[in-house]
Coordinates of C-alpha atoms and ligand atoms in Angstrom, one line a residue:
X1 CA 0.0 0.0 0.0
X2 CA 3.1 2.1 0.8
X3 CA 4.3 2.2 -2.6
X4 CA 0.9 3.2 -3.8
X5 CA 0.9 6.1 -1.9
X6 CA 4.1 7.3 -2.6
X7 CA 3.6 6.9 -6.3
X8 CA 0.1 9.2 -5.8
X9 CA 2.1 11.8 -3.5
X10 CA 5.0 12.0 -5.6
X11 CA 2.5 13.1 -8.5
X12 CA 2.4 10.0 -11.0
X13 CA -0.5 8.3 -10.4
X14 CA 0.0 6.5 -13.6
X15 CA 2.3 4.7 -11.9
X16 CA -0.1 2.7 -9.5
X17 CA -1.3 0.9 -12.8
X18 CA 2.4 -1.4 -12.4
X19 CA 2.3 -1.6 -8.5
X20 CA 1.0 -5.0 -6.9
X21 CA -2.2 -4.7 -5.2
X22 CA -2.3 -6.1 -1.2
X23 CA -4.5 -9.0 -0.7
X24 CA -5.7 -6.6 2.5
X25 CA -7.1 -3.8 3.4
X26 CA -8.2 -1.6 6.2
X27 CA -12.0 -0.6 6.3
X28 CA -14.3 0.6 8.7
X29 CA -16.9 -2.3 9.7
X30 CA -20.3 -3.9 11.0
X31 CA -20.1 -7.5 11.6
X32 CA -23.3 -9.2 11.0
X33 CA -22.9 -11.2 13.9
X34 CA -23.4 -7.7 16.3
X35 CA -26.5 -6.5 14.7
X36 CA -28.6 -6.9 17.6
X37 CA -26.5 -5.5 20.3
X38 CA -28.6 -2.4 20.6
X39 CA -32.3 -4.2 20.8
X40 CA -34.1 -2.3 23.8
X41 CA -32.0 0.7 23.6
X42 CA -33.4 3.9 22.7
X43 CA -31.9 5.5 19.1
X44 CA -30.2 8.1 21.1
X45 CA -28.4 6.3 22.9
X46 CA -27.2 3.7 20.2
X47 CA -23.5 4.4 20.2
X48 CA -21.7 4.1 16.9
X49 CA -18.7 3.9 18.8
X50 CA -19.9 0.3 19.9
X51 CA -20.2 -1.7 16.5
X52 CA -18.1 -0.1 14.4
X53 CA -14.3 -1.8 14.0
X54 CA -11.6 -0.5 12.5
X55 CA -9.9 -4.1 10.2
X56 CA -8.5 -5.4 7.5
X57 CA -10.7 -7.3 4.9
X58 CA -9.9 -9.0 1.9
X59 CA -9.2 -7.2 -1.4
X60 CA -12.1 -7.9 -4.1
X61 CA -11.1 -8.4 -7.2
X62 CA -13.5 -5.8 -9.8
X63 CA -15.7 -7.7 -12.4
X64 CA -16.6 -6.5 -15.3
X65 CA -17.6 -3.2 -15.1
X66 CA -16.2 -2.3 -12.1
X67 CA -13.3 -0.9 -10.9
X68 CA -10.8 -0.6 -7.8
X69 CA -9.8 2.7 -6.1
X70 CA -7.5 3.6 -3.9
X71 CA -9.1 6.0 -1.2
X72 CA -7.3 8.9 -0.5
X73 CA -9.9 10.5 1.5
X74 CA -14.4 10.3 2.5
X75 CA -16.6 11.6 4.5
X76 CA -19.5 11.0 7.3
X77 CA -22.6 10.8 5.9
X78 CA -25.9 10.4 7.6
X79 CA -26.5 6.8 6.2
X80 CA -23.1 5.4 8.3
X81 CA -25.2 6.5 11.3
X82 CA -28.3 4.5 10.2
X83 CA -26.2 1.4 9.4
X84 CA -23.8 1.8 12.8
X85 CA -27.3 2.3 14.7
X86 CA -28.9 -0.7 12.8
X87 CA -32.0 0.8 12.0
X88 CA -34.6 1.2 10.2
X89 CA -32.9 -2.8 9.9
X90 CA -29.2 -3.9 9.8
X91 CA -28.0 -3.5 6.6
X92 CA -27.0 -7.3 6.4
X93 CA -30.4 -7.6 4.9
X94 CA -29.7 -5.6 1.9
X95 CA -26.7 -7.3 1.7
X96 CA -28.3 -10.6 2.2
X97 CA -30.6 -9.3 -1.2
X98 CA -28.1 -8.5 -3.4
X99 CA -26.2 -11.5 -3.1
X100 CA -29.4 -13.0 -3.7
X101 CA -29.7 -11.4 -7.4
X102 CA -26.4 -12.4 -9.0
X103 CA -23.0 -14.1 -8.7
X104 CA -21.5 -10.4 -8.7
X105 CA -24.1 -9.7 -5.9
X106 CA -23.4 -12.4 -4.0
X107 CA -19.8 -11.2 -3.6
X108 CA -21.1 -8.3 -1.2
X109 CA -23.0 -10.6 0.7
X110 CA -20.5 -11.5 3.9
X111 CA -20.3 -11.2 7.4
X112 CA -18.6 -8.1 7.8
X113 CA -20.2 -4.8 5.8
X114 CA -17.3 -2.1 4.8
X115 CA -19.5 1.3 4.9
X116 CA -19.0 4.9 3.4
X117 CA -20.5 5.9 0.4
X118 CA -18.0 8.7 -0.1
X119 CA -14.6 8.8 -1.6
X120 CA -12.0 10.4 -3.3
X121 CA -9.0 8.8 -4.9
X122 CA -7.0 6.9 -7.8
X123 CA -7.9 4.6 -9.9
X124 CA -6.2 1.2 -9.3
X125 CA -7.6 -2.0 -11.5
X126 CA -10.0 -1.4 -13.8
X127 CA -12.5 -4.7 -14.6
X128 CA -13.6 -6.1 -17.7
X129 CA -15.0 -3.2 -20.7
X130 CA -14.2 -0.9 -18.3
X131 CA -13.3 2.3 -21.2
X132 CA -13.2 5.7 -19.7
X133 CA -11.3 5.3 -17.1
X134 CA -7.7 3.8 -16.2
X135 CA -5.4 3.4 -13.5
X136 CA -4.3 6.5 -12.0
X137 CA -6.8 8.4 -12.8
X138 CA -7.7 10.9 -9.8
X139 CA -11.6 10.6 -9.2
X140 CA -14.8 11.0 -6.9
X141 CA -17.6 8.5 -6.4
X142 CA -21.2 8.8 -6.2
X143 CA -23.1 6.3 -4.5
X144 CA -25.6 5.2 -7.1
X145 CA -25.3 1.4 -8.0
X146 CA -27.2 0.3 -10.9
X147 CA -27.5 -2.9 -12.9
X148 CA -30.0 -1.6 -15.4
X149 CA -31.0 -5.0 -16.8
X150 CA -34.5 -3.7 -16.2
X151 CA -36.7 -1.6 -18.9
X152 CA -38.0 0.9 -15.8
X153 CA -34.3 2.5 -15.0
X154 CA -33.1 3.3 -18.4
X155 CA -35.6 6.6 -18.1
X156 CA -33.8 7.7 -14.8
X157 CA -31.6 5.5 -13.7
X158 CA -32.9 6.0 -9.8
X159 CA -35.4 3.8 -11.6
X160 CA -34.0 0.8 -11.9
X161 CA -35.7 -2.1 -9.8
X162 CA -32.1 -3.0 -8.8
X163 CA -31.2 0.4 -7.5
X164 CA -28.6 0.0 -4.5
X165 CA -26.5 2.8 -2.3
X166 CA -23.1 1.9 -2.8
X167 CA -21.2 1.6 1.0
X168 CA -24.9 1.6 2.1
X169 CA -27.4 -1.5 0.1
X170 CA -23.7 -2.7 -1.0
X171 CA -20.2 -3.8 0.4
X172 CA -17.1 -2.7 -0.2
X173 CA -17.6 1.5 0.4
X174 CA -15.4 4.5 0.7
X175 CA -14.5 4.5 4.4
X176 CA -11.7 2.3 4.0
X177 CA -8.1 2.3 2.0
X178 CA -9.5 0.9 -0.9
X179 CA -12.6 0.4 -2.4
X180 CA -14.8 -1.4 -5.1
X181 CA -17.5 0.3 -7.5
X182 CA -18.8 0.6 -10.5
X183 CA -17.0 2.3 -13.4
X184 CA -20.6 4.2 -14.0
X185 CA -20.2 5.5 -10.5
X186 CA -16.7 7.7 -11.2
X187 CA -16.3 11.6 -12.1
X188 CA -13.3 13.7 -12.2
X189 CA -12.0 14.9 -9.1
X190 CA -12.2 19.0 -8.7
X191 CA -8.5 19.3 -9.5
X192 CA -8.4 22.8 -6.9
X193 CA -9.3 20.5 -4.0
X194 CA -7.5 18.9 -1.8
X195 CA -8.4 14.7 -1.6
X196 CA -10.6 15.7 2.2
X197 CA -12.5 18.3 0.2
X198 CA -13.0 16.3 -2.7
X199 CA -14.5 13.3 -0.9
X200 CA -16.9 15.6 1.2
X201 CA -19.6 16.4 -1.5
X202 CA -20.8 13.4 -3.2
X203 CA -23.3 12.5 -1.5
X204 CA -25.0 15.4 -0.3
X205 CA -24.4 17.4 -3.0
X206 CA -26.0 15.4 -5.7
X207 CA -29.2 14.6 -3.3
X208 CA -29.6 18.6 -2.9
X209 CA -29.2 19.1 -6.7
X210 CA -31.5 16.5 -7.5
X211 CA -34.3 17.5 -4.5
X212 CA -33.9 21.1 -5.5
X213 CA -32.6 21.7 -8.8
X214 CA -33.8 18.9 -11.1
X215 CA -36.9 18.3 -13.3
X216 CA -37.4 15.1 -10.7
X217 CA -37.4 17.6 -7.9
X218 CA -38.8 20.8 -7.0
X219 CA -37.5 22.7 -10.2
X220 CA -36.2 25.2 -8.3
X221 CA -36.3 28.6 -10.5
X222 CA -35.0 32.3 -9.6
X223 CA -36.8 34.6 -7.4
X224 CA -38.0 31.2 -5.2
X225 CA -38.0 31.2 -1.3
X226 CA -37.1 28.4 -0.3
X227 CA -37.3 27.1 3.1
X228 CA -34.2 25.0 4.3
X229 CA -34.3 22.7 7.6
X230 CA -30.8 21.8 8.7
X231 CA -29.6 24.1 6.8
X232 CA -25.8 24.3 8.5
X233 CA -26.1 20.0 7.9
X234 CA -24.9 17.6 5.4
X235 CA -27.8 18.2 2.9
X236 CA -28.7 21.6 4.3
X237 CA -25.3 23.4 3.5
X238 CA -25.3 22.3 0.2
X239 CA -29.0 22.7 -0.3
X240 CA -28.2 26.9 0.8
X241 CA -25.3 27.1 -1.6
X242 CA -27.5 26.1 -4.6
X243 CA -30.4 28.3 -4.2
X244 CA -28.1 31.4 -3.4
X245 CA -26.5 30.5 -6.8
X246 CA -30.1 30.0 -8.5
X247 CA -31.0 33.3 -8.1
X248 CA -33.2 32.3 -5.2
X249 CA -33.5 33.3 -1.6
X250 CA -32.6 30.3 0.8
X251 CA -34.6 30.8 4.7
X252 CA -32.4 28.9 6.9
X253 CA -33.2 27.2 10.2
X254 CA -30.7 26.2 12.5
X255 CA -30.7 25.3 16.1
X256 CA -27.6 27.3 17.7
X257 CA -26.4 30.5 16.6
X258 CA -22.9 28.9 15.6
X259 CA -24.5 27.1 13.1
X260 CA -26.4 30.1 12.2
X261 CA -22.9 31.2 11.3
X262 CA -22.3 28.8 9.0
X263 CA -25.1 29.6 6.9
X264 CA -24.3 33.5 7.0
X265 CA -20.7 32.6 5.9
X266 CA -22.6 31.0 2.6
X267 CA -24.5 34.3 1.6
X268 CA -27.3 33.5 3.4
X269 CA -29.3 36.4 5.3
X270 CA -32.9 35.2 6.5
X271 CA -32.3 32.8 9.5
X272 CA -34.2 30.9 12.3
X273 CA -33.0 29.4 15.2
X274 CA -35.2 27.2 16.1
X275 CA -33.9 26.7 19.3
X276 CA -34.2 29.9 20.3
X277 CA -37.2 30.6 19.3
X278 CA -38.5 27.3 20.9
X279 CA -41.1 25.7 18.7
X280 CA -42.7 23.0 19.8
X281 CA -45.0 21.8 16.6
X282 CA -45.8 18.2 18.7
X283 CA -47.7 19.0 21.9
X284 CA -47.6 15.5 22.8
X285 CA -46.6 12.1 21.6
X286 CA -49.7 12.3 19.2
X287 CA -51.2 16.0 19.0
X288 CA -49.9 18.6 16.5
X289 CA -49.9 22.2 17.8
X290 CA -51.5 24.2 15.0
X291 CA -51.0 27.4 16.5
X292 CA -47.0 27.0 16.3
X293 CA -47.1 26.0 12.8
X294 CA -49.3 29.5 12.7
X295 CA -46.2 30.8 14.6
X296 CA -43.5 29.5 12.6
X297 CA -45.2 30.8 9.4
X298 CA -45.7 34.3 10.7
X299 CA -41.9 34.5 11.7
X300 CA -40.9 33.4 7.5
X301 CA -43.1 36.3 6.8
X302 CA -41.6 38.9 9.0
X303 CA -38.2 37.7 7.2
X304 CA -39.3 37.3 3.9
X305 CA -41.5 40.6 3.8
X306 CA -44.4 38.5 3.8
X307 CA -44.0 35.6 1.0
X308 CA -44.3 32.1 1.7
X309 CA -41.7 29.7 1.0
X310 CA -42.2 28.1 -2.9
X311 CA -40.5 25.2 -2.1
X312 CA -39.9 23.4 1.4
X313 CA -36.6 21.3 1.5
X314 CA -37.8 18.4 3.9
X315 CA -35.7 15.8 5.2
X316 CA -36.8 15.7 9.2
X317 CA -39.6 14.0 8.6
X318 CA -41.8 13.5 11.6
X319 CA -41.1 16.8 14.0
X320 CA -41.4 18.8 11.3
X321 CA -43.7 17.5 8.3
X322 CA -46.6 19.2 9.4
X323 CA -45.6 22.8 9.3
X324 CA -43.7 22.6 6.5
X325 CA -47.1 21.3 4.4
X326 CA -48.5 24.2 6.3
X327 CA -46.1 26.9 5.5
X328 CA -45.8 26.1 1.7
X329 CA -47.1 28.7 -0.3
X330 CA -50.1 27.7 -2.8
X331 CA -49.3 25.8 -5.3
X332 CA -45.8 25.3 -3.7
X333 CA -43.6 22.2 -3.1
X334 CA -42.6 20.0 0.3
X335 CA -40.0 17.8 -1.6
X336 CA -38.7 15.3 1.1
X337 CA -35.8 13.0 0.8
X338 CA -35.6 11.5 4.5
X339 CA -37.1 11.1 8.0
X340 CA -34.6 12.0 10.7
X341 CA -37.2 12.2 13.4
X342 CA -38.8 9.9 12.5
X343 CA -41.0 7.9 9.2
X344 CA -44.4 8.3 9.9
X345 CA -45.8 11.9 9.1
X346 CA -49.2 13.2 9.5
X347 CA -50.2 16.6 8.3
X348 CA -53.5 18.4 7.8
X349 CA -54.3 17.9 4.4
X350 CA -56.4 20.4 3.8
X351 CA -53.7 22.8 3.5
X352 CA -52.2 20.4 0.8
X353 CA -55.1 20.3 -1.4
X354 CA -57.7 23.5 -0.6
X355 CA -54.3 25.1 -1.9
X356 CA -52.7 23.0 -4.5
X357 CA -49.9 22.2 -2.5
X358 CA -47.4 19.1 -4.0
X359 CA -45.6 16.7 -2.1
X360 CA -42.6 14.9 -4.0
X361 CA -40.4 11.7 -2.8
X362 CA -37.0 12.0 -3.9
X363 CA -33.5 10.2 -3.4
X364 CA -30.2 10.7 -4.2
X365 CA -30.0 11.0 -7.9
X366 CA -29.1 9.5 -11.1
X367 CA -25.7 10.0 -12.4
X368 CA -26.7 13.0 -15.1
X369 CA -27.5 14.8 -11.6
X370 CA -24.6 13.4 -9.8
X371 CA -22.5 14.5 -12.6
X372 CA -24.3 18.3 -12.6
X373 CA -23.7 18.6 -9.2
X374 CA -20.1 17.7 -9.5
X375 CA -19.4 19.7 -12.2
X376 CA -20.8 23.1 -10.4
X377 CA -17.7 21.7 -8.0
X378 CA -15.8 21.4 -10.5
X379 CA -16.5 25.1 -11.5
X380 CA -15.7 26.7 -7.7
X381 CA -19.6 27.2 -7.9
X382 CA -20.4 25.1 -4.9
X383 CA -17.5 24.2 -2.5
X384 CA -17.4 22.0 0.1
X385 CA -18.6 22.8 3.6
X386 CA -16.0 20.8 5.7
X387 CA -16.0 21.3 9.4
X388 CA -13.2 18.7 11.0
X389 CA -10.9 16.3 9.2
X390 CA -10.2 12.8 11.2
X391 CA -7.8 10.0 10.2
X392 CA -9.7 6.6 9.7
X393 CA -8.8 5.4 13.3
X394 CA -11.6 8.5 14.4
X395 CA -14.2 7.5 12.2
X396 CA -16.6 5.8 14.8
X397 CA -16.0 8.9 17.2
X398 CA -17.0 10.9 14.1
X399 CA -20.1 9.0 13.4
X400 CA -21.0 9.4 17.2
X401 CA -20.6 13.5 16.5
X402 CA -23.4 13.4 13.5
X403 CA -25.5 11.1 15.7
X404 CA -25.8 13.0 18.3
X405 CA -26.0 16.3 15.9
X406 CA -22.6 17.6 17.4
X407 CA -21.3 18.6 14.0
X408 CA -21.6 21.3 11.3
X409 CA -21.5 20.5 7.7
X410 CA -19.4 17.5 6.7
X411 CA -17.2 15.7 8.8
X412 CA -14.0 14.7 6.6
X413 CA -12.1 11.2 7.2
X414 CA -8.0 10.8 6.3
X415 CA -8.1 6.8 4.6
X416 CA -4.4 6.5 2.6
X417 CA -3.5 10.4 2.5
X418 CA -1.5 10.9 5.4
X419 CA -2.1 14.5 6.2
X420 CA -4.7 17.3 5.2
X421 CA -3.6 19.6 2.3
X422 CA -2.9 17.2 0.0
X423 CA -3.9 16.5 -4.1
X424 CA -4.3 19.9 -5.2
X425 CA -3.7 20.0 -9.0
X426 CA -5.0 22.8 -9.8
X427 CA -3.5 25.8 -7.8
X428 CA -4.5 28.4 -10.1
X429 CA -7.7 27.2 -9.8
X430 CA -7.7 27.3 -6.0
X431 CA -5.8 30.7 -5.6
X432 CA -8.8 31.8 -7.9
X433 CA -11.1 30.6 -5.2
X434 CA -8.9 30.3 -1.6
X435 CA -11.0 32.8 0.0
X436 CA -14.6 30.8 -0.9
X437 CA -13.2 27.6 0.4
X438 CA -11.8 29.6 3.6
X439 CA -15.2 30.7 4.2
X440 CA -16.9 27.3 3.6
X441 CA -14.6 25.4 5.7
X442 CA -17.7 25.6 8.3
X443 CA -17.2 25.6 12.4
X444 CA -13.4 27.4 11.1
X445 CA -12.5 31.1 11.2
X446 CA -12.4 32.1 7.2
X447 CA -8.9 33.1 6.7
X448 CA -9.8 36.0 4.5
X449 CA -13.1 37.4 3.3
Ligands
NAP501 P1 -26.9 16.0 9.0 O1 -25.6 16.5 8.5 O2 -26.9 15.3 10.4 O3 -27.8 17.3 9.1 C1 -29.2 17.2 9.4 C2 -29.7 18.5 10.0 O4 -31.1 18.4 10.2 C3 -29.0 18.8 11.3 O5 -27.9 19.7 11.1 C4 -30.1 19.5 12.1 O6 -29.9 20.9 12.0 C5 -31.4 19.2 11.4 N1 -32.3 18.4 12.2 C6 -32.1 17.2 12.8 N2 -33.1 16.8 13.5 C7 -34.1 17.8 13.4 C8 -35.4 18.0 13.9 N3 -36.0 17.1 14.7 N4 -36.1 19.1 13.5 C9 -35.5 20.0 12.7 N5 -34.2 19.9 12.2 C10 -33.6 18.8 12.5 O7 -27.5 15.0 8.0 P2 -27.7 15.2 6.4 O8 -26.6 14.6 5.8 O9 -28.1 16.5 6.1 O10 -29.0 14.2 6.2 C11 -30.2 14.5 6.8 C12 -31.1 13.3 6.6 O11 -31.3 13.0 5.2 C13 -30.6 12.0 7.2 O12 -31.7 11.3 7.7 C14 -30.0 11.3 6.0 O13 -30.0 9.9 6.2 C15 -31.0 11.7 4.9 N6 -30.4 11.7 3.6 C16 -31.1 11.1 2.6 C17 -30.6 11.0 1.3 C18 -31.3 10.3 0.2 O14 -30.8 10.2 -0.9 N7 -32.6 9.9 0.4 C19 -29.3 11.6 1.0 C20 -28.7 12.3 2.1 C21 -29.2 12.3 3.3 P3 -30.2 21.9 13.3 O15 -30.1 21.1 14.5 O16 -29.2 23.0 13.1 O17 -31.6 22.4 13.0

């Protein structure tokens, strides 16, 4: 692994092509045999820290169409939570399907499950008709596995009956040293970035742009409000830097004034903490409290100078469902791509239909979308909103920090680069825009600007 590295530092990733691959690695694990070592315990207090190891697995060899990256650097994303928290259900399960659709399947289906659906890095081995990409080439991964052997995902490839989160529905993910995905899966790393930047977007980034952006989301055009929950998080940061740069006007909520920060650092001005203001939209285990929703609404108004928010960018589900149904302007859109509180919503519909108010499912996105939202990387349009970097010996004590909602932005994780800093290609590029990633580099002072 050593002389892979040194052949990526020293700048010729070409080389890595010649250099043997190790029979091991080092990934960050579930073992199947653990999965029920939280029953009885509240989701709270789950601790990530408990079933996640640190090991080396055995090296999988890419089939056709696949391909074998070494990972320089990934990321925490909500999804490692789920899967270290076992819920909604151990992901053995999905593992335990895919190996039941096809010999290449059945590969992922072991006792140990390598998570992370995040990486950046270099290009290895390349399987079988793999054509656009060879070894050493620098990339990023999005998380979208597809088999497309089905009529239904050749429309939008999110489609497709056999549609699988990579590091998530499959083995093998990005929070390890190397890693195994499809060759459909790669893009070009942003060249200004450093490999810690790089990996922090993927995920996020191409679920906001789909949500928001795409003709499978809300459509988002200019001159929209749009009404942001979390908007400091994962999703949320990215979700604020693409409405400020489509001419619309993001409404953040937060729930401390640090992360409040963060969002003004993007460009954004109309904020709610909503630990401050202390809304309480569940009265009780089963009662709604109308007259906060009533409360929450009037408070966008005062900010927005009285518009409603077009479009309502939903992801925590149960707490907060209601009012945003409630607060959408007529003929607006709640789009809604998660559940953090919890799955099962109830609203009043009669503020969905009496005015014309759309509700629309979405998830991650296909790779057209992945690919738009990497390219507006690519650009220095969007930059990654990084708050701490660990090495890959931290990563359970990361995951514990987004559990517990500890964390601003992304949470960055070290796997073969040694320090932070590293991989930048491009340093035109980045002098160009040093002061934007400065000031995106969230829970950091900006250096400048
Ligand atoms: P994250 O980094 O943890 O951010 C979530 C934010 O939501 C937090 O910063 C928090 O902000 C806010 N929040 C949490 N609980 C809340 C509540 N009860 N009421 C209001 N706000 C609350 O996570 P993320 O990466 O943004 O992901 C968010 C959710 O989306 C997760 O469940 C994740 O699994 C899901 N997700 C789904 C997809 C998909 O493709 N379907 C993709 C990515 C993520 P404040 O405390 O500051 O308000």
């Amino acid at each position: 692994m050593q002389e892979i590295l040194d052949a990526i530092i020293a700048g010729t990733p070409g080389e890595v092509g010649r250099l043997r691959v190790p029979d091991f690695y080092r990934g960050v694990t579930l073992h199947a045999d653990e999965a029920t070592m939280f029953d009885g315990v509240a989701s709270g207090d789950k601790d990530p820290r408990k079933s996640l190891h640190l090991e080396e697995v055995p090296t999988p060899q890419p089939a056709a169409g696949e391909v074998l990256v070494a990972v320089l650097a990934s990321g925490i994303n909500h999804n490692t939570v789920w899967s270290s928290i076992f819920e909604p259900l151990p992901t053995f399960a999905f593992l335990s399907r895919y190996g039941k659709a096809s010999p290449q399947g059945a590969r992922h289906d072991l006792p140990f499950h390598v998570l992370g659906s995040d990486l950046a890095g270099v290009v290895l081995r390349c399987g079988e008709g793999v054509t656009p990409w060879r070894p050493g080439d620098e990339v990023v991964a999005h998380c979208l596995s597809v088999e497309l052997h089905h009529p239904d995902g050749h429309g939008d490839t999110m489609l497709d009956p056999e549609q699988r989160i990579w590091g998530f529905e499959t083995n093998f993910g990005g929070l390890a040293e190397l890693a195994l995905v499809k060759a459909n899966q790669l893009m070009p790393k942003p060249g200004h970035l450093t490999w810690e930047e790089a990996a922090a977007s993927g995920l996020v980034n191409s679920t906001a742009y789909r949500q928001l952006v795409s003709a499978n989301g809300a459509r988002l055009k200019q001159g929209d409000t749009v009404l942001i929950w979390g908007a400091s998080g994962g999703l949320g940061s990215y979700a604020t830097q693409l409405v400020l740069n489509g001419g619309a006007t993001p409404v953040c909520v937060v729930s401390s004034p640090e992360k409040a920060e963060v969002c003004r650092r993007m460009g954004a001005e109309l904020i709610i903490d909503r630990s401050a203001e202390g809304y309480r939209f569940w009265r009780d285990e089963h009662t709604q409290d109308q007259g906060e929703w009533r409360r929450f609404g009037t408070r966008l108004r005062e900010l927005t100078g009285g518009e409603d928010p077009d479009i309502v960018f939903e992801h925590p589900g149960r707490e907060t469902f209601g009012a945003s149904v409630y607060v959408a302007r007529r003929g607006g859109t709640i789009v809604s791509c998660a559940s953090t509180s919890g799955f099962q919503h109830t609203y009043d519909n009669r503020y969905l239909w009496m005015h014309l108010k759309r509700i629309v499912g979405t998830h991650f996105a296909n790779y057209r979308e992945a690919w738009a939202a990497n390219r507006l990387i690519v650009q220095g349009r969007i930059h990654p909103t990084l708050s701490e970097v660990v090495p890959l010996e931290q990563t359970a004590q990361a995951v514990h920090v987004v559990h517990r909602n500890l964390h601003q932005g992304k949470v960055g994780v070290l796997c073969l680069a040694p320090r932070e800093g590293l991989g930048v290609r491009d340093p035109e590029l980045r002098a160009r825009h040093q002061t934007a990633i400065n000031r995106f580099r969230t829970g950091r002072v900006p250096a400048a600007g």
